[in-house]
C-alpha cells in the first residue's frame, strides 16, 4: 500500500517478529519469514523516503507469549518509552504483541506516552488520535484470540502425530538419530545403540548400577550427550526412556505461567499426570524387548528407593561446596574403623584436585569459623545502627529525587500539549529525566538492601550461638543440625590442596 502523506523527520525503527503460523509454514518448507517481512517493510520505508539503520532493526526469533521472554521486543519498548524513535515499522499491529492484557498495556502505554507512530503496510496508527489507538487495541485483542486458536491447533497436532507414533522431541535420545520417512518424523538406531543395549543387559542381570556405568564411561573418556561427564542420573534417564523398547512419549512435562510475589510473570514446568501423557507404539522398532526394558527399569527403581529409605546422615547437606569447582561435597563411609570423610562425588574427581577431609575436622573448622563471625559481629554491632540509619536516609534522598524527576516528566507533557515546547526538546528532556529516575531507583534499592542486611544483628548473633552449639553436638542429629544451619548460612566453601590443611569459609544469608 502507498501513502500520500509525509512522515515527520527523525529516527525510525523496524520490528521483525515470527509468529506460530510462520514457524508452521517454515516447517513445511515455505518462505523464511523475517527475510520476507524485511523486504516488505524496506519497500514501505522507501515509499516514505526514510532510511532505517541496521542497529534500529529488531529481529525477534522467539514466538513467546510473555513480553519478558522476547528480549528484542523488550529492547524496542524501552527505546520507544524513552522517546528514541519517531515511528516503528511493523508488518501488522498484532505483531507488536499477542500477549495478555498486562503486556498489551505496557506496549500501548510506551507508544502512547512517547507519541511514537506505528506504521504498517495497511495503516498508520497515531497515538495522539484516539480512534487510531482504539483500532489498534481491537487488532491486538483479535490477535490474542487468534493466538489461542493457534496454540490449540499446535498442541492438538502434536498429540495427533504422537498418537500416530511419530517422534517429535527436539533432540534424538542417546543411541538414536532423527529421520523423516514419508514426511513423518521418526528415529533409527546409530552406532551407540549396542552400548545402550549392553547397559540394559547388565542392569537387568544385577551385575552393575547406573553409577558404575557412569564411572566406567568417564574413565574411558566417552563424552555424555551434553559433552560433559556422565552421571548416574543421566544413565537412569536413558534406561527409563520408552523409546528404547519401541514407544514414543509426548506431554511428560507441562508448562504454566504464574505470577511471582513481585508480580513478574514466569513459566514453570512440572510433570504431567499419567493420564495426560501420550504413550504409543512408535514408527521405529525398539532396540530392546519390553521384558528386558522392564527388568532393567525395575532394578534401578529398587536401587533408588533403597537409597532414599535411609535417614539423613549429613549435617552439611546442601551447604558444603568445593571452592575449586563449586560442586557439593558429600559425607562418605570409607570402611570399618576408618573415619567418615567429606569428598567429591566420584564423577568430579577428574575435574577438580581439591582433596577431602574427615567429618570431625570439617565440623571443628566450621565451629571455629562461626565463633569468629560471632565475635566480629559483636565488635561491629555498636557502630552498625548509626550506619544503617545513614544508609536509609541516603535511600530516601534518592527516592525523593526520582519522585521529583517523575513530576518533571508530567510537567513536560503539559508543556508540549499546550505548545510551549517543541517535540524534539520534549524528547531530549524526557530521555534525561528517564535516565535520572532509573539510576535513582537503582541506587535506592541497593541502599535499602544494604540497610536490610544490617538489621537484627543481635538476633543473628543468637542464631550463630545456637548453630555453634548444634555443630559441636552433631553426631546422630544430622537433620536437626542441618535445619539450624540452613536458616543462617547460604553456603560453606571448602578448600584443601593436596598435602595441605583444610580451610572453610562461611557465607551468611
Short mmCIF file of N, CA and C in Angstrom, two decimals, residues 35-128:
data_model
loop_
_atom_site.label_atom_id
_atom_site.label_comp_id
_atom_site.label_asym_id
_atom_site.label_seq_id
_atom_site.Cartn_x
_atom_site.Cartn_y
_atom_site.Cartn_z
N UNK A 35 13.03 -12.64 6.61
CA UNK A 35 13.60 -12.07 5.39
C UNK A 35 12.49 -11.53 4.48
N UNK A 36 11.39 -12.26 4.38
CA UNK A 36 10.27 -11.82 3.55
C UNK A 36 9.68 -10.52 4.09
N UNK A 37 9.46 -10.47 5.41
CA UNK A 37 8.89 -9.27 6.01
C UNK A 37 9.85 -8.08 5.94
N UNK A 38 11.14 -8.35 6.06
CA UNK A 38 12.11 -7.25 5.98
C UNK A 38 12.07 -6.60 4.61
N UNK A 39 11.97 -7.40 3.56
CA UNK A 39 11.87 -6.84 2.22
C UNK A 39 10.60 -6.01 2.07
N UNK A 40 9.50 -6.50 2.62
CA UNK A 40 8.23 -5.79 2.56
C UNK A 40 8.31 -4.44 3.26
N UNK A 41 8.91 -4.41 4.45
CA UNK A 41 9.00 -3.16 5.21
C UNK A 41 10.04 -2.21 4.64
N UNK A 42 11.09 -2.75 4.04
CA UNK A 42 12.07 -1.88 3.38
C UNK A 42 11.43 -1.14 2.20
N UNK A 43 10.57 -1.83 1.45
CA UNK A 43 9.86 -1.17 0.35
C UNK A 43 8.93 -0.09 0.89
N UNK A 44 8.28 -0.38 2.04
CA UNK A 44 7.42 0.62 2.65
C UNK A 44 8.23 1.84 3.10
N UNK A 45 9.39 1.60 3.70
CA UNK A 45 10.25 2.72 4.14
C UNK A 45 10.70 3.55 2.93
N UNK A 46 11.06 2.88 1.83
CA UNK A 46 11.48 3.61 0.63
C UNK A 46 10.36 4.50 0.10
N UNK A 47 9.11 4.02 0.21
CA UNK A 47 7.99 4.82 -0.30
C UNK A 47 7.81 6.11 0.50
N UNK A 48 8.25 6.11 1.77
CA UNK A 48 8.19 7.31 2.59
C UNK A 48 9.48 8.14 2.52
N UNK A 49 10.51 7.58 1.89
CA UNK A 49 11.78 8.27 1.82
C UNK A 49 12.55 8.28 3.12
N UNK A 50 12.34 7.24 3.95
CA UNK A 50 13.07 7.17 5.21
C UNK A 50 14.06 6.00 5.15
N UNK A 51 15.14 6.15 5.91
CA UNK A 51 16.18 5.12 5.95
C UNK A 51 16.28 4.60 7.38
N UNK A 52 16.32 3.27 7.52
CA UNK A 52 16.41 2.65 8.84
C UNK A 52 17.77 2.00 8.99
N UNK A 53 18.52 2.44 10.00
CA UNK A 53 19.86 1.89 10.24
C UNK A 53 19.77 0.45 10.72
N UNK A 54 20.83 -0.32 10.50
CA UNK A 54 20.83 -1.73 10.90
C UNK A 54 20.62 -1.90 12.40
N UNK A 55 21.20 -0.99 13.20
CA UNK A 55 21.05 -1.13 14.66
C UNK A 55 19.63 -0.81 15.12
N UNK A 56 18.79 -0.26 14.24
CA UNK A 56 17.41 0.05 14.58
C UNK A 56 16.44 -1.00 14.05
N UNK A 57 16.97 -2.13 13.58
CA UNK A 57 16.13 -3.25 13.14
C UNK A 57 16.13 -4.30 14.25
N UNK A 58 14.98 -4.61 14.78
CA UNK A 58 14.84 -5.54 15.90
C UNK A 58 14.25 -6.85 15.37
N UNK A 59 15.08 -7.88 15.34
CA UNK A 59 14.65 -9.19 14.84
C UNK A 59 14.34 -10.10 16.03
N UNK A 60 13.09 -10.43 16.20
CA UNK A 60 12.67 -11.29 17.31
C UNK A 60 12.42 -12.70 16.80
N UNK A 61 13.29 -13.62 17.18
CA UNK A 61 13.17 -15.00 16.71
C UNK A 61 12.26 -15.83 17.59
N UNK A 62 11.91 -15.32 18.78
CA UNK A 62 11.03 -16.04 19.69
C UNK A 62 9.57 -15.75 19.35
N UNK A 63 8.73 -16.77 19.46
CA UNK A 63 7.29 -16.56 19.28
C UNK A 63 6.59 -16.65 20.62
N UNK A 64 7.28 -16.23 21.67
CA UNK A 64 6.74 -16.36 23.02
C UNK A 64 5.58 -15.42 23.28
N UNK A 65 4.76 -15.81 24.25
CA UNK A 65 3.59 -15.00 24.61
C UNK A 65 3.92 -13.97 25.68
N UNK A 66 5.01 -14.16 26.42
CA UNK A 66 5.37 -13.26 27.52
C UNK A 66 6.39 -12.24 27.04
N UNK A 67 6.12 -10.97 27.28
CA UNK A 67 7.00 -9.91 26.82
C UNK A 67 8.41 -10.08 27.35
N UNK A 68 8.56 -10.51 28.61
CA UNK A 68 9.88 -10.66 29.22
C UNK A 68 10.74 -11.69 28.49
N UNK A 69 10.11 -12.64 27.78
CA UNK A 69 10.86 -13.67 27.06
C UNK A 69 11.31 -13.19 25.68
N UNK A 70 10.70 -12.15 25.19
CA UNK A 70 11.01 -11.62 23.84
C UNK A 70 11.98 -10.44 24.01
N UNK A 71 13.25 -10.76 24.09
CA UNK A 71 14.25 -9.78 24.51
C UNK A 71 14.38 -8.61 23.52
N UNK A 72 14.29 -8.88 22.24
CA UNK A 72 14.44 -7.79 21.26
C UNK A 72 13.22 -6.88 21.26
N UNK A 73 12.02 -7.45 21.42
CA UNK A 73 10.83 -6.62 21.55
C UNK A 73 10.93 -5.76 22.81
N UNK A 74 11.42 -6.34 23.89
CA UNK A 74 11.58 -5.60 25.14
C UNK A 74 12.56 -4.44 24.98
N UNK A 75 13.66 -4.69 24.25
CA UNK A 75 14.62 -3.60 24.00
C UNK A 75 13.96 -2.47 23.20
N UNK A 76 13.15 -2.83 22.23
CA UNK A 76 12.46 -1.82 21.42
C UNK A 76 11.50 -1.01 22.29
N UNK A 77 10.73 -1.69 23.15
CA UNK A 77 9.76 -0.99 24.00
C UNK A 77 10.48 -0.01 24.93
N UNK A 78 11.63 -0.40 25.45
CA UNK A 78 12.40 0.50 26.32
C UNK A 78 12.84 1.75 25.55
N UNK A 79 13.29 1.55 24.30
CA UNK A 79 13.71 2.70 23.48
C UNK A 79 12.50 3.59 23.14
N UNK A 80 11.38 2.95 22.82
CA UNK A 80 10.17 3.72 22.50
C UNK A 80 9.73 4.53 23.71
N UNK A 81 9.74 3.93 24.89
CA UNK A 81 9.33 4.63 26.11
C UNK A 81 10.19 5.85 26.38
N UNK A 82 11.45 5.78 25.98
CA UNK A 82 12.37 6.91 26.20
C UNK A 82 12.27 7.95 25.10
N UNK A 83 11.32 7.77 24.15
CA UNK A 83 11.17 8.74 23.07
C UNK A 83 12.27 8.70 22.05
N UNK A 84 12.88 7.53 21.87
CA UNK A 84 14.05 7.41 20.99
C UNK A 84 13.67 7.46 19.52
N UNK A 85 12.45 7.01 19.18
CA UNK A 85 12.04 6.90 17.78
C UNK A 85 10.81 7.75 17.50
N UNK A 86 10.72 8.23 16.25
CA UNK A 86 9.52 8.93 15.78
C UNK A 86 8.45 7.91 15.42
N UNK A 87 8.89 6.77 14.84
CA UNK A 87 7.93 5.75 14.44
C UNK A 87 8.58 4.39 14.35
N UNK A 88 7.75 3.35 14.37
CA UNK A 88 8.20 1.96 14.26
C UNK A 88 7.43 1.29 13.13
N UNK A 89 8.16 0.66 12.19
CA UNK A 89 7.55 -0.07 11.09
C UNK A 89 7.38 -1.53 11.49
N UNK A 90 6.18 -2.05 11.26
CA UNK A 90 5.89 -3.44 11.60
C UNK A 90 4.88 -3.97 10.59
N UNK A 91 4.90 -5.27 10.30
CA UNK A 91 4.04 -5.84 9.26
C UNK A 91 2.57 -5.66 9.59
N UNK A 92 2.21 -5.83 10.87
CA UNK A 92 0.83 -5.61 11.31
C UNK A 92 0.85 -5.25 12.78
N UNK A 93 -0.22 -4.59 13.23
CA UNK A 93 -0.26 -4.16 14.62
C UNK A 93 -0.14 -5.32 15.59
N UNK A 94 -0.75 -6.46 15.26
CA UNK A 94 -0.73 -7.58 16.20
C UNK A 94 0.65 -8.20 16.34
N UNK A 95 1.59 -7.86 15.44
CA UNK A 95 2.96 -8.36 15.60
C UNK A 95 3.67 -7.69 16.78
N UNK A 96 3.13 -6.58 17.28
CA UNK A 96 3.72 -5.95 18.46
C UNK A 96 3.62 -6.89 19.65
N UNK A 97 2.46 -7.50 19.84
CA UNK A 97 2.27 -8.47 20.93
C UNK A 97 0.95 -9.20 20.75
N UNK A 98 0.97 -10.48 21.11
CA UNK A 98 -0.26 -11.24 21.26
C UNK A 98 -0.39 -11.68 22.72
N UNK A 99 0.29 -10.94 23.58
CA UNK A 99 0.32 -11.30 24.99
C UNK A 99 -0.97 -10.94 25.71
N UNK A 100 -0.95 -11.11 27.03
CA UNK A 100 -2.13 -10.86 27.85
C UNK A 100 -2.33 -9.36 28.05
N UNK A 101 -3.41 -8.95 28.75
CA UNK A 101 -3.69 -7.51 28.92
C UNK A 101 -2.55 -6.72 29.56
N UNK A 102 -1.76 -7.36 30.45
CA UNK A 102 -0.64 -6.65 31.08
C UNK A 102 0.40 -6.26 30.04
N UNK A 103 0.79 -7.21 29.19
CA UNK A 103 1.79 -6.91 28.16
C UNK A 103 1.24 -5.94 27.12
N UNK A 104 -0.02 -6.12 26.74
CA UNK A 104 -0.62 -5.18 25.78
C UNK A 104 -0.61 -3.77 26.35
N UNK A 105 -0.97 -3.65 27.64
CA UNK A 105 -0.99 -2.33 28.26
C UNK A 105 0.39 -1.69 28.31
N UNK A 106 1.42 -2.51 28.59
CA UNK A 106 2.78 -1.99 28.64
C UNK A 106 3.20 -1.43 27.29
N UNK A 107 2.93 -2.19 26.24
CA UNK A 107 3.37 -1.77 24.90
C UNK A 107 2.56 -0.56 24.42
N UNK A 108 1.24 -0.60 24.61
CA UNK A 108 0.41 0.53 24.17
C UNK A 108 0.78 1.81 24.93
N UNK A 109 1.05 1.69 26.23
CA UNK A 109 1.42 2.88 27.00
C UNK A 109 2.74 3.46 26.53
N UNK A 110 3.70 2.59 26.18
CA UNK A 110 5.00 3.10 25.72
C UNK A 110 4.85 3.91 24.45
N UNK A 111 4.00 3.46 23.53
CA UNK A 111 3.78 4.21 22.28
C UNK A 111 2.93 5.46 22.53
N UNK A 112 1.93 5.35 23.41
CA UNK A 112 1.03 6.48 23.65
C UNK A 112 1.75 7.65 24.30
N UNK A 113 2.48 7.37 25.39
CA UNK A 113 3.10 8.46 26.14
C UNK A 113 4.32 9.04 25.43
N UNK A 114 4.94 8.27 24.55
CA UNK A 114 6.07 8.83 23.80
C UNK A 114 5.65 9.37 22.44
N UNK A 115 4.34 9.20 22.08
CA UNK A 115 3.80 9.69 20.81
C UNK A 115 4.55 9.10 19.61
N UNK A 116 4.86 7.82 19.69
CA UNK A 116 5.58 7.13 18.62
C UNK A 116 4.60 6.51 17.64
N UNK A 117 4.77 6.81 16.35
CA UNK A 117 3.88 6.27 15.32
C UNK A 117 4.10 4.77 15.15
N UNK A 118 3.03 4.05 14.82
CA UNK A 118 3.11 2.63 14.44
C UNK A 118 2.71 2.56 12.97
N UNK A 119 3.66 2.15 12.14
CA UNK A 119 3.48 2.22 10.69
C UNK A 119 3.41 0.81 10.12
N UNK A 120 2.29 0.45 9.52
CA UNK A 120 2.12 -0.86 8.90
C UNK A 120 1.78 -0.66 7.42
N UNK A 121 1.91 -1.69 6.60
CA UNK A 121 1.52 -1.54 5.18
C UNK A 121 0.05 -1.21 5.01
N UNK A 122 -0.79 -1.49 6.00
CA UNK A 122 -2.22 -1.24 5.86
C UNK A 122 -2.65 0.10 6.45
N UNK A 123 -1.92 0.58 7.46
CA UNK A 123 -2.41 1.75 8.18
C UNK A 123 -1.30 2.35 9.03
N UNK A 124 -1.40 3.65 9.28
CA UNK A 124 -0.52 4.33 10.24
C UNK A 124 -1.34 4.65 11.48
N UNK A 125 -0.85 4.18 12.63
CA UNK A 125 -1.52 4.44 13.90
C UNK A 125 -0.82 5.59 14.59
N UNK A 126 -1.57 6.67 14.82
CA UNK A 126 -1.03 7.86 15.50
C UNK A 126 -1.54 7.84 16.94
N UNK A 127 -0.65 7.70 17.93
CA UNK A 127 -1.10 7.59 19.33
C UNK A 127 -1.78 8.83 19.86
N UNK A 128 -1.68 9.95 19.14
CA UNK A 128 -2.37 11.17 19.59
C UNK A 128 -3.82 11.21 19.11
#
